[in-house]
Amino acid sequence: MKSGPAHLIIQKRDELLNSLQRSQEKKKPTSSKLTEVEQKSAQCLPTTCEGPTTQTPERDQDVLENRQTAKQQSVLTSKEDCKPRPFDQEGIDFLYVKNRVLLPESGAFDLISPCHEFKSFALAATLDRTRLQAKFAKEVLKFATGCMNIRSNGTIHFGVMDSKEDTGYVHGEIVGIPINEKDIYVDALDYIERCFPSDKEHVRQCVRPPRFIEVVDRDSTERKYVVEVDIVPSISIVKSKVYAVRLPNFKEKTNKVEFEKEVILRRVGSKTEQVIDKDVGDFYQRVKDRDAQREEAEKYQFLSAPEMCQDLGRKLTMLMTNGKKFIENEKWFILVTNKVGPDDLCNIDWLLNMNIFCVFDFDPDSKISGLCSKYLEHHAANMHFLQSYRVSSDTNIKEFTSNLNLFEQTSWIFCNGRTDFQGNESTCDEMTWIKTKMTLLRESVSLICKQILPKGTFQVLFLLTSPVEKPLLHTFYEFFTDMEGHEDIICICESENNFLKWQSFAVGSCGPETVNNSSVVGMKMSHINATLQQIQPVKTCASKHLPVFVKGTCLLEALDEEQMYSLEILTVDHCDETSEDFINEEKENIEHQFYRGGRVTWLNFWLAEHKYVGELIERDAYHDVSKLLHDALKWNGDQTPVHSINIYHHPGSGGSTAARQVLWNNRKDLRCAVVKPSYLVAVVAQHTVALREYEEKDPQKCLPVLLLIEDSDEEYLDELRNELEVAIKIKRIQYGTLCFILLNCRRSHDPEGKCKKSPLQNVSVTHKLSAQEKRKFAGKLQVLEKQYEHKFILTFVLMSDGFTDKYVEDFVKHLLEGIDRQSIVTRLIHYVALLNTYVQNSFISQSHCEALLPLTVHLERFRQHEFETSLSDQAKLVFVHLRDDKTHIKSVRIIHPLVAKEILQQLLGNQQTQSSLAMNLLCEPVLFDHRFGRNEYLSFLRALFIRRSRISKGDKNNSFFSPLIEHVCNNENPGKAIELLTEAFQRFHKDAFFAQQLARLNYTYEHFEEAKHWAETAAKQLPNNSYILDTKGQVYRKWFQAKCKAIESVAKTAQNTADAVETALRALECFQECEKAADADMETVNSSGYFSEVEVGCSLLKLISSLQVFANKVNGHSECVKYLSTDYIPEEVKEAWQPFHGRLKKLHKTMQDALEWISEDLSYFQTDIGADEQETTESPEKIKHPLKWLAQKSSEYGKYFSEAYSTALLQGQLIPANLPLFQKRMIIYHLGGSNITSISKLTDQKDAVQLLESIISLYSSNPVKDFDQKDIINYTMAHITLNCLSPQTKASLNFLQALCHQFPTDKRKCLPSALFLLTMLFWPEDDDTDQEKETKYEIVQSAVEHLDKGYWNKMKDIPQRKRRLYTHFFLGNGNELDKFVHKRKFETITKWFSVSEKRMKWFSGEAWKIPEIAQMLKQVSGWTEDGVVYLQGPKKKKFSILPLYVPSVPYSNENITFYLGFTFRGPVACNIIVKK
């Protein structure tokens, strides 16, 4: 801001300030308070902080502090100067801003420059018409007479402070006066005829009509004006004249206007005075002199030298490029505009190639006939209103930008209504706009400038093509305030008149010189259009093309491309639109950036292809992928419509480059695209399908889409594949047509191992070079060495040596020589190295770096230069400057992860530990609290402390804690790790997941009291989170294990085990709470509570059975069983275990329920799904082989209640015939016959037949009478399984069917296992009569109907691809029980394949064609109708069969054959083939 109106009033101003400060002590002025709109703004502004907080959000505080400071300064310090309206000019659109200060009142200077007089007129403006007109006429005619008599131009201003009596204001300060009727002031000049006895016409000619200049008040909606009257005494009118006036005066006594005596007036200095009688003669004598002076002044008025013509073209170029040769590709533009006329709309080509982030459009007709309609012809844009930029408190900035699709498509903000919109969004006048929209504008601008776009990444462009109104001026003020200066604000205005109003407002904020330097005024839009197109890096309206099925190309419209915003589409002529000048200027920089370690860009390939730079090396992996792609493209009737090729690579080994090379070299033959990160799978799939069919006539005849997906997990790929397959099915694409090729590029610690597992689908890229690659790299290095020093192509030099440990170590050692270890820059290198070592793809935004470094950026255009200059030589070499493809936000990382790791090691040395460095990073408030890139930074920091290693994510191993925490625990001490996580808990607003990690870390090192505290802290914050409740249970479980270990070597009594028993029971309670929370959560599946309950239950049973009272006696075991299963309590435990008896006696029942739940869950779904499940901070400890685990634990559970008898039975001894039913069931548990899953698992054991026979022998000889529902299920399943293993021991099918008739007739009461058995046992035989078949089909269909309901309850809201059905049996060619083929029979045939190959063969359908499998299975007939599979056979009611693989269902209505499988959702159709 400027430093005061003028030197001569500083003293007066200081006096005023002193009096103001005294008055402020008595009462707070409104100017130091928040206005109502600002209070509302404070309430509405969002927070980006994670977790709950009671503090005012940082952004709100900044905004409010800025506003308050600015307002206080405007009162308590010098006020902004401003210029008066241009003198005596017609058609000038001008305004004043309240509280700005005009130069002080002045006298005659050169007669042409007007003298000025100020009148506050505050009281007079409130008078009635008569009094007001008299007062106004008196002041105007008094001033006019004085000016005319001395022949000087002049302006009298009403609404401007004129004396020190106006407390709180300074001389010349603009305040304005309210005016309801302007004609009062205009008509007041009718007093001329009554005040001047003669020469009335002269006065009329010299006194101009009043002009009403509006006063803009940022804090008020009241309309006020400054009234100005210009006096122009032209010599042709006033020559030889002296004017006397009778001034009007309203007399209160007479209540009328009276006229004073006639006087002659003149201007003396800054006042108008009467010519006293003694001076009248002299005054008349000097009339000729004054006339001569006026005549001379008028003569030279129009003879001044012409203005020098500005080079507006260069000025525009420099402003738009920040002094560079081209407009920056990474720069965002915010456009602010009003109505654009038809002529100007023909010249907006320059806008079409700009990165326009958003447009603040004040033209309500813009969508119909304005700029918006023209823009939409070429680009996609989203229509928004100012209220669209309000962020709710539960939405972070990343979610907000995603919701509005910012950065992908231009956001078009209609700031003053939209006439074509049917909603309630009407246009309003200026004052109503200020009342209703001003706050919304303030919030929108503040949000963009303070949270979305960092300073220096964007420019604001005011395009003024129509008369400027107040809302546009307020928009400038908001941007100026929130951008903290004018540096990145540009104004383009063709009309000088339009600009004048803008200028009069803007100069008060930043001074006339700044406004003029950043404005281009008077340049035609057609000239602007031509000039800016020359400095854009790409040619305007360049066309893009895609290949088509018939081997030609089609035009890809920019508008259509932007509608597929989740894809980066690679066109046939990609990069051809780049201008020649830009290429020549930037080619070396682009190449150099890549060989330093930057990510490869399409321009790298284009420059190499067009021989501007040397060729890019094609690694072996490129050729491997190309071969797999070529093989996939060959016609194959069995081809799946979605094919996958995986590239597994070491981080920084060139995997992404190889993948992009494949796309680049296939862009003319296939539709190629890269999936942009963070978009929903459904959106990506929709856009991918649209890309495939773009401009093609027939969906059956389209080129495949080659889609590159980088760094996504297996779940995302499965989901994408599923969505694409569904789309193919809906569009009825012929099976066998290759539609999509998913090129999945993922980092891995063991790429070669991945490749070996599935060589026909996977390709590896490692740091190790093959002999051929070494030759290529050596040759390329020789070429590059001629252009660059080694230090400028570091990554390529390291790559050429294969990143050997010794080379990297020596390289870093040499690099760090002489580094200042105490400097802030070195601290920054420390931080970046720490993040890059432990968090994949991490970086620190340049904005964060600037905040940490002591940078003073005076001009935005020098920001990048200032930043790079501030770095040390070492930092310049090891940092790679990145730019986000989407947001264009800049950041830095170390050139390579291996270099980062070595830098971290060598920089720390023996003086500092990683924990202390991590603590410093965590406690660096400048970084932690920095606004821009906050979400990304905090996510990296969170990952540093919480994210565990996962082999499935490409890591070396599976870790229990984050690699950093594990390093600190192993190489320093666990206490340091606990300190780190405790600090992180505080910094992240007491985040429950950090408390969870602290609980896990503490119980790992047996600090159980602390672990309990942290687990309870986490559970208190998230009481319904099953994962946190599981952690709470784990605390007590580990505590229980520690207590058992402590008494392991002593004789166990009820007294010395009571504490351990209590802890175990507390663990069981926690796991049961976990189970309830997991069952209630419809979006996740967490079975850990059930597994842990069984684990703890078995350990507790082991402890109980080891007590002397139960272990030493001859009948100790039966005593234990009796205690646990009846009301009996031995004396030895009665008192010591008094609090536990009730819970211990329920133990066998709760464990049995948990085992049943696990068995049922495993019966429904495949257990190998989710090996690559998404990493979460709360992931429980996973059971690796749940089927095997269930069989073992069921047997162990049964053992504690039946050990003596089951051992005897297995040794061939007889057991008592009168053994209680409970005991027999426990023996069955021990032998592995407790549930369908365990019985099925027995097929893996060598003595399975003997075990099954023993199990069957335990059941009653009168099953119809003695069996309950579970007994029937297990007994029947044992017979079916035994028959699969040993057909000669088969039971009668009729007998088993009769047994199943004992199931409840109300099928809702049947267990899923019972319904499953009904679908199998009542499947009709070939030789059944029609009536028998129909009866059986009715039973099967009824069972299927109820199974389906149970299935959906089990599925919750989880996508089916995440929980695939498990098929237990298939329908074979035999009769009765021989017709059931156990799935494990297939294992002997497919056991030679790797797990991934096996899955691929089943998924693609190849496995069904293996002769040994095909011979076992029976083909059944059916048909398809509108995509539904029906079974041939039932007559009364059609029987729909669920297809196991939906895409295999033909689109047309066909006769088919298929294999039948039996699942817990009912029968399924496999290998569907259309009958020929």
Coordinates of C-alpha atoms in Angstrom, one line a residue, residues 292-678:
A292 CA -3.8 36.7 -21.3
Q293 CA -2.6 34.0 -19.0
R294 CA -5.8 31.9 -19.6
E295 CA -5.5 32.5 -23.4
E296 CA -1.9 31.3 -23.4
A297 CA -2.7 28.3 -21.2
E298 CA -5.6 27.2 -23.5
K299 CA -3.3 27.6 -26.6
Y300 CA -0.7 25.2 -25.2
Q301 CA -3.3 22.8 -23.7
F302 CA -3.5 20.7 -26.9
L303 CA 0.1 21.2 -28.1
S304 CA 1.8 18.8 -25.6
A305 CA 4.1 16.2 -27.2
P306 CA 2.2 13.1 -28.3
E307 CA 2.4 10.0 -26.1
M308 CA 5.1 7.4 -27.0
C309 CA 3.4 4.3 -28.5
Q310 CA 3.9 1.4 -26.1
D311 CA 5.0 -2.0 -27.4
L312 CA 1.9 -3.7 -26.3
G313 CA 2.8 -7.0 -28.0
R314 CA 6.0 -7.4 -26.1
K315 CA 4.3 -6.3 -22.9
L316 CA 1.6 -8.9 -23.3
T317 CA 4.2 -11.6 -24.1
M318 CA 6.3 -10.8 -21.1
L319 CA 3.3 -10.8 -18.8
M320 CA 1.9 -14.1 -20.0
T321 CA 5.2 -15.9 -20.1
N322 CA 6.7 -14.4 -16.9
G323 CA 9.6 -13.2 -19.0
K324 CA 10.2 -16.5 -20.8
K325 CA 9.9 -17.3 -24.4
F326 CA 6.7 -19.5 -24.1
I327 CA 3.7 -19.7 -21.9
E328 CA 4.6 -22.3 -19.3
N329 CA 2.9 -25.7 -19.8
E330 CA 2.6 -26.2 -16.1
K331 CA 1.0 -22.8 -15.3
W332 CA -2.7 -22.7 -14.5
F333 CA -4.8 -19.7 -15.5
I334 CA -7.8 -18.4 -13.7
L335 CA -9.9 -16.2 -16.1
V336 CA -12.2 -13.5 -14.7
T337 CA -14.4 -11.9 -17.4
N338 CA -17.7 -10.1 -18.1
K339 CA -19.8 -10.1 -21.2
V340 CA -17.8 -10.9 -24.4
G341 CA -19.3 -9.5 -27.6
P342 CA -19.6 -11.5 -30.9
D343 CA -16.6 -9.7 -32.5
D344 CA -14.4 -10.7 -29.6
L345 CA -15.7 -14.3 -29.6
C346 CA -14.2 -14.8 -33.0
N347 CA -10.8 -14.2 -31.6
I348 CA -10.5 -16.5 -28.6
D349 CA -8.4 -19.2 -30.2
W350 CA -5.6 -18.3 -27.8
L351 CA -7.8 -19.3 -24.9
L352 CA -8.4 -22.8 -26.2
N353 CA -4.8 -24.0 -25.6
M354 CA -4.4 -22.5 -22.2
N355 CA -4.5 -24.6 -19.0
I356 CA -7.7 -22.9 -17.6
F357 CA -8.3 -24.0 -14.1
C358 CA -11.6 -22.0 -13.7
V359 CA -13.5 -19.1 -15.1
F360 CA -15.2 -16.5 -13.0
D361 CA -17.9 -15.4 -15.5
F362 CA -20.1 -12.4 -14.8
D363 CA -22.1 -12.8 -17.9
P364 CA -25.4 -14.7 -17.1
D365 CA -25.9 -15.3 -20.9
S366 CA -22.5 -16.9 -21.3
K367 CA -23.7 -20.4 -21.8
I368 CA -26.2 -19.3 -24.4
S369 CA -24.4 -16.8 -26.5
G370 CA -21.2 -15.8 -24.7
L371 CA -17.7 -17.0 -24.0
C372 CA -18.8 -20.3 -22.3
S373 CA -20.9 -21.4 -25.3
K374 CA -17.9 -20.8 -27.6
Y375 CA -15.5 -22.6 -25.2
L376 CA -17.8 -25.6 -25.0
E377 CA -17.6 -26.1 -28.7
H378 CA -13.9 -27.1 -28.2
H379 CA -13.5 -28.2 -24.6
A380 CA -15.4 -29.9 -21.8
A381 CA -16.2 -27.7 -18.8
N382 CA -18.3 -28.2 -15.7
M383 CA -20.9 -25.5 -14.8
H384 CA -20.6 -24.3 -11.3
F385 CA -21.8 -21.5 -9.1
L386 CA -20.0 -19.6 -6.3
Q387 CA -21.7 -21.8 -3.7
S388 CA -20.2 -24.9 -5.4
Y389 CA -17.0 -23.8 -3.8
R390 CA -18.2 -24.2 -0.2
V391 CA -16.4 -27.1 1.5
S392 CA -18.2 -29.1 4.1
S393 CA -16.4 -29.8 7.4
D394 CA -16.1 -33.5 6.7
T395 CA -14.6 -33.1 3.2
N396 CA -10.9 -32.7 2.7
I397 CA -9.4 -30.7 -0.2
K398 CA -8.5 -33.7 -2.2
E399 CA -12.0 -35.1 -2.0
F400 CA -13.4 -31.6 -2.9
T401 CA -11.3 -31.2 -6.0
S402 CA -12.2 -34.7 -7.1
N403 CA -16.0 -34.0 -6.5
L404 CA -15.8 -30.9 -8.7
N405 CA -13.5 -32.7 -11.2
L406 CA -11.0 -29.8 -10.9
F407 CA -7.7 -30.1 -12.7
E408 CA -9.3 -32.4 -15.3
Q409 CA -12.0 -30.1 -16.8
T410 CA -12.4 -26.4 -16.6
S411 CA -14.7 -25.2 -13.8
W412 CA -17.0 -22.5 -15.2
I413 CA -18.3 -20.4 -12.3
F414 CA -21.3 -18.3 -13.1
C415 CA -20.9 -15.5 -10.6
N416 CA -24.1 -13.6 -11.2
G417 CA -26.8 -16.0 -12.3
R418 CA -27.3 -18.1 -15.4
T419 CA -30.2 -17.4 -17.6
D420 CA -30.5 -20.9 -19.2
F421 CA -30.5 -22.6 -15.8
Q422 CA -33.8 -23.9 -14.5
G423 CA -32.8 -23.9 -10.9
N424 CA -32.9 -20.9 -8.5
E425 CA -29.9 -19.0 -9.8
S426 CA -31.1 -15.6 -11.1
T427 CA -29.2 -12.5 -12.0
C428 CA -29.2 -9.6 -9.5
D429 CA -28.2 -5.9 -9.5
E430 CA -24.9 -4.7 -8.1
M431 CA -26.0 -3.9 -4.5
T432 CA -28.0 -7.1 -4.2
W433 CA -25.0 -9.1 -5.5
I434 CA -22.8 -7.5 -2.8
K435 CA -25.4 -8.5 -0.1
T436 CA -26.0 -12.0 -1.3
K437 CA -22.9 -13.2 -3.3
M438 CA -20.0 -11.3 -1.9
T439 CA -19.3 -13.8 0.9
L440 CA -19.5 -16.7 -1.5
L441 CA -17.0 -15.0 -3.8
R442 CA -14.6 -14.3 -0.9
E443 CA -14.8 -18.0 0.1
S444 CA -14.3 -19.3 -3.4
V445 CA -11.2 -17.1 -4.1
S446 CA -9.7 -17.8 -0.7
L447 CA -10.2 -21.5 -1.1
I448 CA -8.5 -21.6 -4.5
C449 CA -5.6 -19.3 -3.5
K450 CA -5.1 -20.6 0.1
Q451 CA -5.7 -24.3 -0.3
I452 CA -5.9 -25.6 -3.8
L453 CA -3.3 -23.8 -5.9
P454 CA 0.0 -22.8 -4.4
K455 CA 1.4 -19.3 -5.1
G456 CA 3.4 -19.3 -8.3
T457 CA 1.5 -22.1 -9.9
F458 CA -1.2 -19.9 -11.4
Q459 CA -2.0 -16.5 -12.9
V460 CA -5.2 -14.6 -12.8
L461 CA -6.3 -13.0 -16.0
F462 CA -8.9 -10.3 -16.0
L463 CA -10.4 -10.1 -19.5
L464 CA -12.5 -6.9 -19.6
T465 CA -14.5 -6.6 -22.8
S466 CA -17.5 -4.8 -21.4
P467 CA -18.2 -1.9 -19.0
V468 CA -16.8 -2.8 -15.6
E469 CA -19.2 -3.3 -12.7
K470 CA -18.7 -3.5 -8.9
P471 CA -18.7 -7.3 -8.5
L472 CA -15.8 -7.6 -10.9
L473 CA -13.9 -5.0 -8.9
H474 CA -14.6 -6.9 -5.7
T475 CA -13.2 -10.0 -7.4
F476 CA -10.0 -8.2 -8.1
Y477 CA -9.7 -7.1 -4.5
E478 CA -10.3 -10.6 -3.2
F479 CA -7.6 -12.1 -5.5
F480 CA -5.2 -9.3 -4.6
T481 CA -5.7 -9.9 -0.9
D482 CA -5.5 -13.7 -1.0
M483 CA -2.6 -13.8 -3.4
E484 CA -0.8 -11.3 -1.2
G485 CA 0.0 -9.0 -4.1
H486 CA -0.5 -8.2 -7.7
E487 CA 2.4 -10.1 -9.2
D488 CA 0.4 -12.8 -10.9
I489 CA -2.7 -10.7 -11.8
I490 CA -2.9 -9.5 -15.4
C491 CA -5.6 -7.2 -16.9
I492 CA -6.4 -7.2 -20.7
C493 CA -8.8 -4.5 -21.8
E494 CA -9.3 -3.2 -25.3
S495 CA -11.4 -0.2 -24.3
E496 CA -9.6 2.6 -22.4
N497 CA -12.9 3.8 -21.0
N498 CA -13.6 0.4 -19.5
F499 CA -10.1 0.3 -18.1
L500 CA -10.4 3.6 -16.4
K501 CA -13.0 2.4 -13.9
W502 CA -10.9 -0.7 -13.2
Q503 CA -7.8 1.4 -12.8
S504 CA -9.4 3.9 -10.4
F505 CA -10.3 0.9 -8.1
A506 CA -7.1 -1.1 -8.5
V507 CA -4.6 1.7 -8.0
G508 CA -5.6 2.1 -4.4
S509 CA -4.5 -1.5 -3.7
C510 CA -1.2 -1.6 -5.5
G511 CA -0.4 1.8 -6.9
P512 CA -0.7 3.2 -10.4
E513 CA 2.7 2.0 -11.6
T514 CA 2.0 -1.6 -10.7
V515 CA -1.5 -1.5 -12.3
N516 CA -0.3 0.0 -15.5
N517 CA 2.7 -2.4 -15.7
S518 CA 0.5 -5.4 -15.4
S519 CA -2.3 -4.2 -17.8
V520 CA -2.5 -4.4 -21.5
V521 CA -4.9 -1.6 -22.6
G522 CA -6.0 -0.6 -26.1
M523 CA -4.9 -3.8 -28.0
K524 CA -7.5 -5.3 -30.2
M525 CA -8.7 -8.8 -29.4
S526 CA -7.6 -10.0 -32.9
H527 CA -4.1 -8.7 -32.2
I528 CA -4.1 -10.3 -28.8
N529 CA -5.2 -13.6 -30.4
A530 CA -2.4 -13.6 -33.0
T531 CA 0.3 -12.5 -30.5
L532 CA -0.5 -15.1 -27.9
Q533 CA -0.8 -18.0 -30.3
Q534 CA 2.9 -17.4 -31.3
I535 CA 4.1 -18.0 -27.7
Q536 CA 2.1 -21.1 -26.9
P537 CA 4.1 -24.3 -26.8
V538 CA 1.5 -26.1 -28.9
K539 CA -0.2 -25.1 -32.1
T540 CA -3.7 -23.8 -31.7
C541 CA -6.5 -26.1 -32.6
A542 CA -4.1 -28.9 -33.7
S543 CA -6.0 -32.0 -34.6
K544 CA -5.4 -35.4 -33.0
H545 CA -6.2 -38.8 -34.5
L546 CA -6.8 -42.4 -33.4
P547 CA -6.3 -45.6 -35.4
V548 CA -9.5 -47.4 -36.6
F549 CA -10.4 -51.0 -37.2
V550 CA -10.3 -50.7 -41.0
K551 CA -6.7 -49.4 -40.8
G552 CA -7.4 -45.7 -41.3
T553 CA -7.5 -43.0 -38.7
C554 CA -10.3 -40.8 -37.2
L555 CA -10.3 -37.4 -35.7
L556 CA -10.3 -37.2 -31.9
E557 CA -12.1 -34.0 -30.9
A558 CA -10.6 -32.3 -27.8
L559 CA -14.1 -32.1 -26.3
D560 CA -14.5 -35.9 -26.6
E561 CA -11.0 -36.5 -25.2
E562 CA -11.8 -34.4 -22.1
Q563 CA -15.0 -36.4 -21.5
M564 CA -12.7 -39.4 -21.0
Y565 CA -10.8 -37.5 -18.3
S566 CA -9.7 -40.6 -16.3
L567 CA -7.5 -41.7 -19.3
E568 CA -4.4 -40.1 -20.7
I569 CA -5.0 -41.0 -24.4
L570 CA -2.1 -41.6 -26.7
T571 CA -2.9 -40.5 -30.3
V572 CA -1.4 -41.5 -33.6
D573 CA 0.1 -38.0 -34.0
H574 CA 0.8 -37.4 -30.3
C575 CA 3.1 -34.4 -29.7
D576 CA 3.0 -33.4 -33.3
E577 CA 1.1 -30.2 -32.2
T578 CA 4.3 -29.0 -30.3
S579 CA 5.6 -25.9 -31.9
E580 CA 9.0 -26.0 -33.6
D581 CA 10.3 -23.0 -31.6
F582 CA 9.4 -24.7 -28.3
I583 CA 11.2 -27.9 -29.4
N584 CA 14.3 -26.1 -30.3
E585 CA 14.3 -24.2 -27.1
E586 CA 13.5 -27.1 -24.7
K587 CA 14.7 -30.3 -26.3
E588 CA 18.0 -30.4 -24.4
N589 CA 16.3 -29.7 -21.1
I590 CA 13.7 -32.4 -21.7
E591 CA 16.4 -35.0 -22.5
H592 CA 18.6 -33.9 -19.6
Q593 CA 15.7 -34.2 -17.1
F594 CA 15.0 -37.8 -18.1
Y595 CA 18.6 -38.9 -17.8
R596 CA 18.9 -37.2 -14.4
G597 CA 16.2 -39.5 -13.1
G598 CA 13.0 -37.7 -14.1
R599 CA 10.0 -39.7 -15.4
V600 CA 9.9 -40.4 -19.1
T601 CA 7.4 -38.2 -21.0
W602 CA 5.8 -38.7 -24.4
L603 CA 8.0 -35.8 -25.7
N604 CA 11.1 -37.9 -24.9
F605 CA 9.8 -40.6 -27.3
W606 CA 8.7 -38.0 -29.9
L607 CA 12.1 -36.2 -29.9
A608 CA 13.9 -39.5 -30.3
E609 CA 11.6 -40.7 -33.1
H610 CA 12.0 -37.4 -35.0
K611 CA 15.8 -37.5 -34.5
Y612 CA 16.0 -34.3 -32.4
V613 CA 17.8 -36.3 -29.8
G614 CA 19.4 -39.8 -29.7
E615 CA 17.4 -43.0 -29.5
L616 CA 16.0 -44.2 -26.2
I617 CA 17.4 -47.6 -25.1
E618 CA 14.9 -50.5 -25.5
R619 CA 15.5 -52.9 -22.6
D620 CA 15.0 -56.7 -22.9
A621 CA 11.7 -56.3 -21.1
Y622 CA 10.3 -54.1 -23.8
H623 CA 10.9 -56.9 -26.4
D624 CA 9.4 -59.5 -24.0
V625 CA 6.3 -57.4 -23.5
S626 CA 6.0 -56.8 -27.2
K627 CA 6.2 -60.5 -27.9
L628 CA 3.5 -61.3 -25.3
L629 CA 1.3 -58.5 -26.8
H630 CA 1.8 -59.8 -30.3
D631 CA 0.8 -63.4 -29.2
A632 CA -2.3 -62.0 -27.5
L633 CA -3.3 -60.2 -30.6
K634 CA -3.4 -63.4 -32.7
W635 CA -6.9 -64.7 -33.3
N636 CA -7.9 -67.4 -30.8
G637 CA -11.4 -68.6 -30.3
D638 CA -10.7 -69.2 -26.6
Q639 CA -9.3 -65.8 -26.1
T640 CA -10.8 -63.9 -23.1
P641 CA -12.0 -60.4 -23.9
V642 CA -9.8 -58.9 -21.3
H643 CA -6.2 -60.0 -21.4
S644 CA -3.5 -59.1 -18.8
I645 CA 0.3 -58.6 -19.1
N646 CA 2.2 -57.7 -16.0
I647 CA 5.5 -55.9 -15.7
Y648 CA 7.1 -56.4 -12.3
H649 CA 10.1 -54.1 -11.7
H650 CA 12.6 -52.9 -9.1
P651 CA 11.8 -49.3 -8.1
G652 CA 13.8 -47.0 -10.5
S653 CA 14.8 -49.8 -12.9
G654 CA 12.9 -48.5 -15.9
G655 CA 9.8 -50.6 -15.8
S656 CA 7.5 -47.6 -16.4
T657 CA 9.7 -46.5 -19.3
A658 CA 9.5 -49.9 -20.9
A659 CA 5.7 -50.0 -20.5
R660 CA 5.3 -46.5 -22.1
Q661 CA 7.7 -47.5 -24.9
V662 CA 5.3 -50.4 -25.7
L663 CA 2.3 -48.0 -25.8
W664 CA 4.2 -45.4 -27.9
N665 CA 5.3 -48.0 -30.5
N666 CA 1.8 -49.5 -30.7
R667 CA -0.2 -46.2 -30.8
K668 CA -0.8 -46.4 -34.6
D669 CA -2.2 -50.0 -34.4
L670 CA -4.1 -50.1 -31.1
R671 CA -6.0 -47.6 -29.1
C672 CA -3.6 -46.8 -26.3
A673 CA -4.1 -45.0 -23.0
V674 CA -2.7 -44.6 -19.5
V675 CA -5.1 -44.8 -16.5
K676 CA -4.7 -41.7 -14.4
P677 CA -4.5 -42.4 -10.6
S678 CA -7.3 -42.0 -8.0

